Each structure stands twice: as structure tokens, then as C-alpha cells.
CSV table of C-alpha atoms and ligand atoms in Angstrom, one decimal:
chain,number,residue,atom,x,y,z
A,257,MET,CA,0.0,0.0,0.0
A,258,LYS,CA,1.3,3.4,-0.9
A,259,GLU,CA,2.3,5.3,2.4
A,260,ARG,CA,0.8,8.8,2.7
A,261,LYS,CA,1.1,11.6,5.4
A,262,ILE,CA,-1.5,13.3,6.8
A,263,GLU,CA,-1.6,15.8,9.7
A,264,ILE,CA,-4.1,15.5,12.7
A,265,MET,CA,-4.9,18.6,14.6
A,266,GLU,CA,-6.6,18.1,17.8
A,267,VAL,CA,-9.3,20.5,18.5
A,268,CYS,CA,-11.1,19.2,21.7
A,269,PRO,CA,-9.7,21.8,24.0
A,270,ARG,CA,-11.5,24.5,21.9
A,271,ASP,CA,-14.4,22.7,20.0
A,272,GLY,CA,-15.1,20.2,22.3
A,273,TRP,CA,-14.8,22.0,25.5
A,274,GLN,CA,-16.6,25.4,24.6
A,275,ASN,CA,-20.1,24.0,24.7
A,276,LEU,CA,-19.8,22.0,28.1
A,277,PRO,CA,-22.2,23.5,30.6
A,278,ASP,CA,-19.7,23.3,33.5
A,279,VAL,CA,-16.2,25.0,33.2
A,280,ILE,CA,-13.2,22.5,33.5
A,281,PRO,CA,-10.7,23.8,36.2
A,282,LEU,CA,-7.4,24.8,34.9
A,283,GLU,CA,-5.5,22.1,36.5
A,284,LYS,CA,-7.6,19.6,35.0
A,285,LYS,CA,-7.2,21.2,31.4
A,286,LYS,CA,-3.6,20.9,31.8
A,287,GLN,CA,-3.8,17.2,32.8
A,288,TYR,CA,-6.2,16.4,29.6
A,289,ILE,CA,-4.0,18.1,27.4
A,290,ASP,CA,-0.9,16.7,28.7
A,291,HIS,CA,-2.2,13.3,27.9
A,292,MET,CA,-3.5,14.2,24.6
A,293,LEU,CA,0.0,15.6,23.8
A,294,ALA,CA,1.5,12.3,25.2
A,295,SER,CA,0.2,10.5,22.2
A,296,GLY,CA,2.6,12.3,19.8
A,297,LEU,CA,0.1,15.1,18.4
A,298,LYS,CA,2.0,18.0,16.7
A,299,TYR,CA,-0.9,20.3,15.9
A,300,MET,CA,-3.4,21.4,18.6
A,301,GLN,CA,-6.1,24.3,18.3
A,302,ILE,CA,-5.8,24.9,22.3
A,303,CYS,CA,-8.6,27.7,22.8
A,304,SER,CA,-10.4,30.5,21.3
A,305,PHE,CA,-10.0,34.2,22.0
A,306,VAL,CA,-13.6,35.3,22.5
A,307,ASN,CA,-15.8,37.0,25.0
A,308,PRO,CA,-15.6,35.0,28.2
A,309,LYS,CA,-19.1,36.4,29.1
A,310,VAL,CA,-20.3,34.4,25.8
A,311,ILE,CA,-18.0,31.4,26.4
A,312,PRO,CA,-17.2,31.1,29.9
A,313,GLN,CA,-15.1,28.0,29.4
A,314,MET,CA,-12.5,29.9,27.6
A,315,ALA,CA,-12.0,32.7,30.4
A,316,ASP,CA,-8.6,31.0,31.3
A,317,ALA,CA,-7.3,30.8,27.4
A,318,GLN,CA,-4.5,33.1,27.7
A,319,GLU,CA,-3.3,31.2,30.8
A,320,VAL,CA,-3.5,27.8,29.1
A,321,THR,CA,-2.0,28.9,26.1
A,322,ARG,CA,1.0,30.5,27.6
A,323,TYR,CA,1.5,27.4,29.9
A,324,PHE,CA,1.6,24.9,26.9
A,325,LEU,CA,3.6,27.2,24.6
A,326,GLU,CA,6.4,27.2,27.1
A,327,LYS,CA,6.1,23.5,28.1
A,328,TYR,CA,5.9,22.2,24.8
A,329,PRO,CA,8.1,24.6,22.2
A,330,ASP,CA,8.2,21.6,19.5
A,331,ARG,CA,4.3,21.7,19.1
A,332,CYS,CA,2.3,23.9,16.9
A,333,PHE,CA,-0.6,25.5,18.8
A,334,ASN,CA,-3.3,27.8,17.2
A,335,ALA,CA,-6.3,29.6,18.6
A,336,LEU,CA,-9.6,30.3,17.0
A,337,ILE,CA,-10.2,34.0,16.7
A,338,PRO,CA,-13.3,36.0,15.1
A,339,ASN,CA,-11.8,39.5,15.2
A,340,LEU,CA,-8.8,41.7,15.4
A,341,ARG,CA,-8.8,41.9,19.3
A,342,GLY,CA,-8.5,38.2,19.5
A,343,ALA,CA,-5.5,38.1,17.2
A,344,GLN,CA,-3.9,40.8,19.2
A,345,THR,CA,-4.4,38.6,22.2
A,346,ALA,CA,-3.0,35.6,20.2
A,347,VAL,CA,0.1,37.5,19.8
A,348,ASP,CA,0.5,38.9,23.2
A,349,CYS,CA,0.5,35.4,24.3
A,350,GLY,CA,3.3,34.3,22.1
A,351,LEU,CA,1.0,32.1,19.5
A,352,ARG,CA,2.3,32.5,15.8
A,353,GLU,CA,-0.8,30.7,14.4
A,354,VAL,CA,-4.4,31.6,14.4
A,355,SER,CA,-7.6,30.4,12.7
A,356,PHE,CA,-9.8,33.2,11.7
A,357,VAL,CA,-13.4,32.1,11.4
A,358,VAL,CA,-16.2,33.6,9.0
A,359,SER,CA,-19.2,31.5,7.8
A,360,ALA,CA,-20.1,30.8,4.0
A,361,SER,CA,-23.6,31.7,5.0
A,362,GLU,CA,-24.8,35.2,6.2
A,363,SER,CA,-27.2,34.1,8.9
A,364,HIS,CA,-24.9,31.8,10.6
A,365,ASN,CA,-22.0,34.4,10.6
A,366,MET,CA,-24.5,36.8,12.0
A,367,ALA,CA,-25.5,34.3,14.6
A,368,ASN,CA,-21.9,33.2,15.6
A,369,VAL,CA,-19.7,36.5,15.3
A,370,LYS,CA,-22.5,39.1,15.0
A,371,ARG,CA,-21.2,40.4,11.8
A,372,THR,CA,-22.1,40.2,8.1
A,373,ILE,CA,-19.6,38.0,5.9
A,374,ALA,CA,-18.2,41.5,4.6
A,375,GLN,CA,-17.5,42.8,7.7
A,376,SER,CA,-15.8,39.7,8.9
A,377,LEU,CA,-13.7,39.7,5.8
A,378,ALA,CA,-12.7,43.2,6.2
A,379,ALA,CA,-11.5,42.2,9.6
A,380,LEU,CA,-9.4,39.6,8.3
A,381,ASP,CA,-7.9,42.1,5.9
A,382,GLU,CA,-7.0,44.2,8.8
A,383,ILE,CA,-5.7,41.3,11.0
A,384,CYS,CA,-3.2,40.3,8.1
A,385,GLU,CA,-2.2,44.0,7.5
A,386,LYS,CA,-1.8,44.9,11.2
A,387,LEU,CA,-0.2,41.5,12.2
A,388,PRO,CA,1.8,40.4,9.2
A,389,GLN,CA,3.9,38.0,11.8
A,390,LEU,CA,0.6,35.9,12.5
A,391,ASP,CA,0.4,32.7,10.3
A,392,VAL,CA,-3.6,32.9,9.5
A,393,THR,CA,-5.6,30.1,8.8
A,394,LEU,CA,-9.1,31.2,6.8
A,395,SER,CA,-11.6,29.0,8.4
A,396,ILE,CA,-14.8,28.7,6.6
A,397,ALA,CA,-17.5,27.5,8.7
A,398,THR,CA,-20.9,26.1,7.2
A,399,SER,CA,-19.0,25.2,3.9
A,400,PHE,CA,-21.3,22.1,3.5
A,401,GLY,CA,-24.4,23.4,4.8
A,402,CYS,CA,-26.1,25.9,7.0
A,403,PRO,CA,-28.7,25.3,10.1
A,404,PHE,CA,-30.6,28.5,9.0
A,405,GLU,CA,-30.2,28.7,5.1
A,406,GLY,CA,-29.9,24.9,4.3
A,407,ALA,CA,-27.7,24.3,1.3
A,408,VAL,CA,-24.6,26.6,0.7
A,409,PRO,CA,-23.6,27.1,-2.8
A,410,PRO,CA,-20.0,26.0,-3.5
A,411,GLU,CA,-19.4,29.1,-5.4
A,412,LYS,CA,-19.8,31.0,-2.3
A,413,VAL,CA,-17.1,29.2,-0.7
A,414,LEU,CA,-14.7,29.3,-3.7
A,415,GLU,CA,-15.6,33.2,-3.8
A,416,MET,CA,-14.4,33.3,0.2
A,417,VAL,CA,-11.1,31.3,-0.5
A,418,ARG,CA,-10.3,33.7,-3.4
A,419,HIS,CA,-10.6,36.6,-1.1
A,420,GLY,CA,-8.1,34.9,1.1
A,421,VAL,CA,-5.6,34.0,-1.6
A,422,ASP,CA,-6.1,37.4,-2.7
A,423,ILE,CA,-4.5,38.9,0.6
A,424,GLY,CA,-1.9,36.4,1.1
A,425,ILE,CA,-3.7,33.3,3.0
A,426,THR,CA,-1.8,30.2,2.6
A,427,LYS,CA,-4.1,28.0,4.9
A,428,VAL,CA,-7.9,27.3,4.3
A,429,GLU,CA,-10.0,25.3,6.6
A,430,LEU,CA,-13.3,24.1,5.1
A,431,ALA,CA,-15.7,23.2,8.1
A,432,ASP,CA,-18.8,21.1,8.3
A,433,THR,CA,-20.0,23.0,11.2
A,434,ILE,CA,-23.1,21.1,12.0
A,435,GLY,CA,-22.2,17.8,10.4
A,436,VAL,CA,-24.6,17.7,7.1
A,437,GLY,CA,-22.1,17.1,4.4
A,438,ASP,CA,-21.7,13.9,2.7
A,439,PRO,CA,-18.6,12.3,1.3
A,440,MET,CA,-19.0,13.0,-2.4
A,441,GLN,CA,-19.9,16.9,-1.5
A,442,VAL,CA,-16.7,17.0,0.4
A,443,TYR,CA,-14.4,15.4,-2.0
A,444,GLU,CA,-15.8,17.5,-4.7
A,445,LEU,CA,-15.3,20.9,-3.0
A,446,PHE,CA,-12.0,19.8,-1.7
A,447,ARG,CA,-11.0,19.0,-5.1
A,448,ALA,CA,-12.3,22.3,-6.6
A,449,VAL,CA,-10.0,24.3,-4.2
A,450,LYS,CA,-7.2,22.2,-4.8
A,451,GLU,CA,-7.3,22.4,-8.4
A,452,ARG,CA,-8.0,26.2,-8.4
A,453,TYR,CA,-5.2,26.7,-5.7
A,454,PRO,CA,-2.6,23.8,-5.7
A,455,GLN,CA,-0.5,25.9,-3.4
A,456,LEU,CA,-2.9,26.3,-0.5
A,457,GLN,CA,-2.8,24.0,2.6
A,458,LEU,CA,-5.9,22.7,3.0
A,459,LEU,CA,-7.5,21.5,6.3
A,460,ALA,CA,-10.8,19.9,7.1
A,461,HIS,CA,-13.2,20.3,10.1
A,462,MET,CA,-15.8,17.9,10.0
A,463,HIS,CA,-18.6,17.4,12.5
A,464,ASP,CA,-20.1,13.8,13.1
A,465,THR,CA,-23.9,14.7,13.5
A,466,ARG,CA,-24.8,11.9,11.5
A,467,ASN,CA,-21.9,9.6,11.9
A,468,ASN,CA,-20.5,10.9,8.7
A,469,GLY,CA,-17.5,12.7,10.2
A,470,VAL,CA,-15.0,10.0,9.5
A,471,ALA,CA,-16.1,9.3,6.0
A,472,ASN,CA,-16.2,13.0,5.6
A,473,SER,CA,-12.8,13.6,6.8
A,474,PHE,CA,-11.6,10.5,4.6
A,475,ALA,CA,-13.0,12.2,1.4
A,476,ALA,CA,-11.1,15.3,2.3
A,477,ALA,CA,-7.9,13.5,2.6
A,478,LEU,CA,-8.4,11.6,-0.5
A,479,ALA,CA,-9.0,14.9,-2.3
A,480,GLY,CA,-6.0,16.4,-0.8
A,481,ALA,CA,-6.4,17.8,2.4
A,482,ASP,CA,-3.1,18.2,4.5
A,483,VAL,CA,-4.7,18.7,7.9
A,484,ILE,CA,-7.6,16.9,9.4
A,485,HIS,CA,-9.3,18.1,12.5
A,486,GLY,CA,-10.5,15.8,15.3
A,487,ALA,CA,-11.7,16.2,18.9
A,488,LEU,CA,-10.7,13.6,21.5
A,489,GLY,CA,-13.5,11.5,22.4
A,490,GLY,CA,-15.6,13.2,19.7
A,491,LEU,CA,-16.7,15.4,22.3
A,492,GLY,CA,-18.6,18.8,20.9
A,493,GLY,CA,-21.6,20.0,19.9
A,494,CYS,CA,-23.0,23.0,18.3
A,495,PRO,CA,-25.3,25.5,19.7
A,496,PHE,CA,-27.2,25.7,16.3
A,497,ALA,CA,-27.8,22.0,16.4
A,498,PRO,CA,-29.3,21.0,19.6
A,499,GLY,CA,-28.5,17.3,20.4
A,500,ALA,CA,-25.7,16.9,18.0
A,501,SER,CA,-23.0,14.6,19.2
A,502,GLY,CA,-20.1,17.0,17.9
A,503,ASN,CA,-16.9,16.5,16.4
A,504,THR,CA,-15.2,13.7,14.8
A,505,ALA,CA,-13.4,11.7,17.4
A,506,THR,CA,-9.5,12.0,17.1
A,507,GLU,CA,-9.1,8.2,18.0
A,508,ASP,CA,-11.6,7.1,15.1
A,509,LEU,CA,-9.9,9.2,12.7
A,510,VAL,CA,-6.4,8.1,13.6
A,511,PHE,CA,-7.5,4.5,13.6
A,512,LEU,CA,-9.0,4.9,9.9
A,513,MET,CA,-6.0,6.8,8.5
A,514,GLU,CA,-3.5,4.4,9.7
A,515,LYS,CA,-5.4,1.4,8.5
A,516,SER,CA,-5.6,3.1,5.2
A,517,GLY,CA,-1.8,3.8,4.8
A,518,PHE,CA,-1.9,7.5,6.1
A,519,ARG,CA,0.9,7.9,8.5
A,520,THR,CA,-0.2,10.4,11.4
A,521,GLY,CA,2.8,9.9,13.9
A,522,ILE,CA,0.3,9.7,16.9
A,523,ASP,CA,0.4,6.5,19.2
A,524,PHE,CA,-3.2,5.0,19.0
A,525,PRO,CA,-3.3,3.2,22.5
A,526,LYS,CA,-2.0,6.5,24.2
A,527,LEU,CA,-4.8,8.6,22.5
A,528,LEU,CA,-7.3,6.0,23.5
A,529,GLU,CA,-6.1,6.2,27.0
A,530,ALA,CA,-6.5,10.1,27.1
A,531,ALA,CA,-10.2,9.8,25.6
A,532,LYS,CA,-11.2,7.3,28.2
A,533,GLU,CA,-9.8,9.2,31.0
A,534,MET,CA,-11.7,12.4,29.9
A,535,ARG,CA,-15.0,10.5,29.1
A,536,ALA,CA,-14.7,9.1,32.8
A,537,GLU,CA,-14.3,12.4,34.2
A,538,VAL,CA,-16.2,15.0,32.0
A,539,PRO,CA,-19.7,14.7,31.1
A,540,GLY,CA,-20.8,15.5,27.4
A,541,ASN,CA,-21.7,14.6,24.0
A,542,TYR,CA,-19.3,12.0,22.8
A,543,SER,CA,-19.3,10.4,19.4
A,544,GLY,CA,-16.1,8.2,19.5
A,545,HIS,CA,-15.6,4.6,19.8
A,546,GLN,CA,-13.6,3.4,22.8
A,547,ILE,CA,-12.5,-0.1,21.5
A,548,MET,CA,-9.0,-1.1,21.8
A,549,ILE,CA,-7.8,-3.1,18.7
A,550,GLN,CA,-4.0,-3.7,18.5
A,551,SER,CA,-4.0,-3.7,14.9
A,552,VAL,CA,-2.6,-0.3,14.0
A,553,PRO,CA,1.1,0.8,14.1
A,554,THR,CA,2.1,2.5,17.4
A,555,GLY,CA,4.4,5.5,17.5
A,556,ALA,CA,5.7,7.8,14.7
B,237,ZN,ZN1,-16.7,22.7,14.9
């Protein structure tokens, strides 16, 4: 089998934890993140810099970020930001990478960040101009469907990607924010972006609302995505999709990728141990499978 490489980015500390009703104490956050990183994960979205009144779970985001930047200088940490203020906070904490989130559908962007798409893109322009040292990923939410508007035209997503390319963005994330995409749709949109902009690094963020998260992530990988997002245990949810089980479980992703010949550099048993620990201690919506099967390579 041909060996391919894929990067897995762990997003549980941001996307998994942000919807939990109870705030995880700082020391527990450190423990869970330590155990995630012990599996060999290189990339992690560690927090978002947003209004703590809206998302209290992120009130200690600066502390968490500073702590792990110092402890693991060899890993890549990233924060989700919706505006210039968040980007500035990221820089002040010492982060070099952020993901700027904007939705491909107007109503979701308004519900999520209280701005029109044009206003969000203007903020992105300003961030790139004022903070040129930051490596900014353009994260396009609702790329495969919107909870308010339904289908999202691929042309709309491509138009936003073009805006990013025009201002010098080199990384683009296509997100299935509510988990309504299907593998063919995902494959085709990723291919369309890849064909137009082969130089871009592409990231996939697939929610697992209907058990399609792993299949959609795999379709993105086959279409040429470089980085796939997962959340430990499949923890997550979406305020605009009540009852949704949330993110694609990193352990399920790693298992499938390794079985299919994609090398992730992640130790599956260690990752599963971290998932089991968190599931035992943190109540939430989990979509992952906790089965231990010793049929994938361990370690890098
Ligand atoms: Zn998400």
C-alpha cells in the first residue's frame, strides 16, 4: 500500500470544551491536554480568544496558551479568533498561528460572530495587514450546509477562498460546522479548491452529527487535504444544532487513517487512554468509539 502522510490537529480543547455546561478547572485542562500531547499530536487548537461572558469555558485561554507554549516548544498551537482583538491577544500570548472564523452563510455568521460576511472579511484584511507576523488560517464555517439557510453554494465558498488567496492567506479550512455534508460533496469541494489553488494548505473540520465525520474526513484526505481536525472522544456539539454529538473523534480518525495507509505519527493506544480518561471525568456528548484493537502501528 502506498504510504501517505496526513497531519491530525486536535481541537478538543477549543471545539470540544466550549459547549460544556460546566467550566473545567485549569489544573484538569492541563492534565487532559498533557495526556493528549503524550500521544504524539503535533498540532492543537488549544483555545479561542472570544468574549468570556459568551463562552466562560475560555476565560482562562491566555493562561492555558502561555503554559503550553512554554512547556511544549516543539508543538504547533493555534487559537480560533473571530476578530482583530482576538488576534492581538494571540500575539500577546506568543502564538504564531490563528484560525480566523467566518461562515459561508450570512445568517450563521451573524449568529456566530454578530457580523456580516463582508464585515468579517474586512476584519481578516485588517488582521493580515496589522499583524503580518501571524500565520492566519482562513476557517470557513458552514462550508457544506447551514442550520438556517440549508444548502450553501460551493461558489460562495470558492469566492471566499479567492478573497483569502488575494490577501496572501496560505491555509484554508473548510468546516462542516453542523455535520450535514456527505463524502462526495466534501471530495468535490476540496478538489475544486485544490485544482484552483494547488499551493494552498487545506484543512478539514468535519462534525459527526450523523456519523459521517470519519467518512467526510477521509474524503477530504483523498481529495488532497493536508490537515484533518479531530476532537478527543468526539466531544462537542453545536449551539445551532441541538443534540448534535459534535466533532469527529480523533481516535476514530487516527485508526482509520493508519489502517488506510496514511501515517499520522500518533500513538493510538495512548490517544485512546487519554480519551477514556476524559470521558470518565467530563460529562458531555461523545461520538467516539472506545474499542482497543491492536492492529495499527504505534508511535511515529
Ligand atoms: Zn466545529
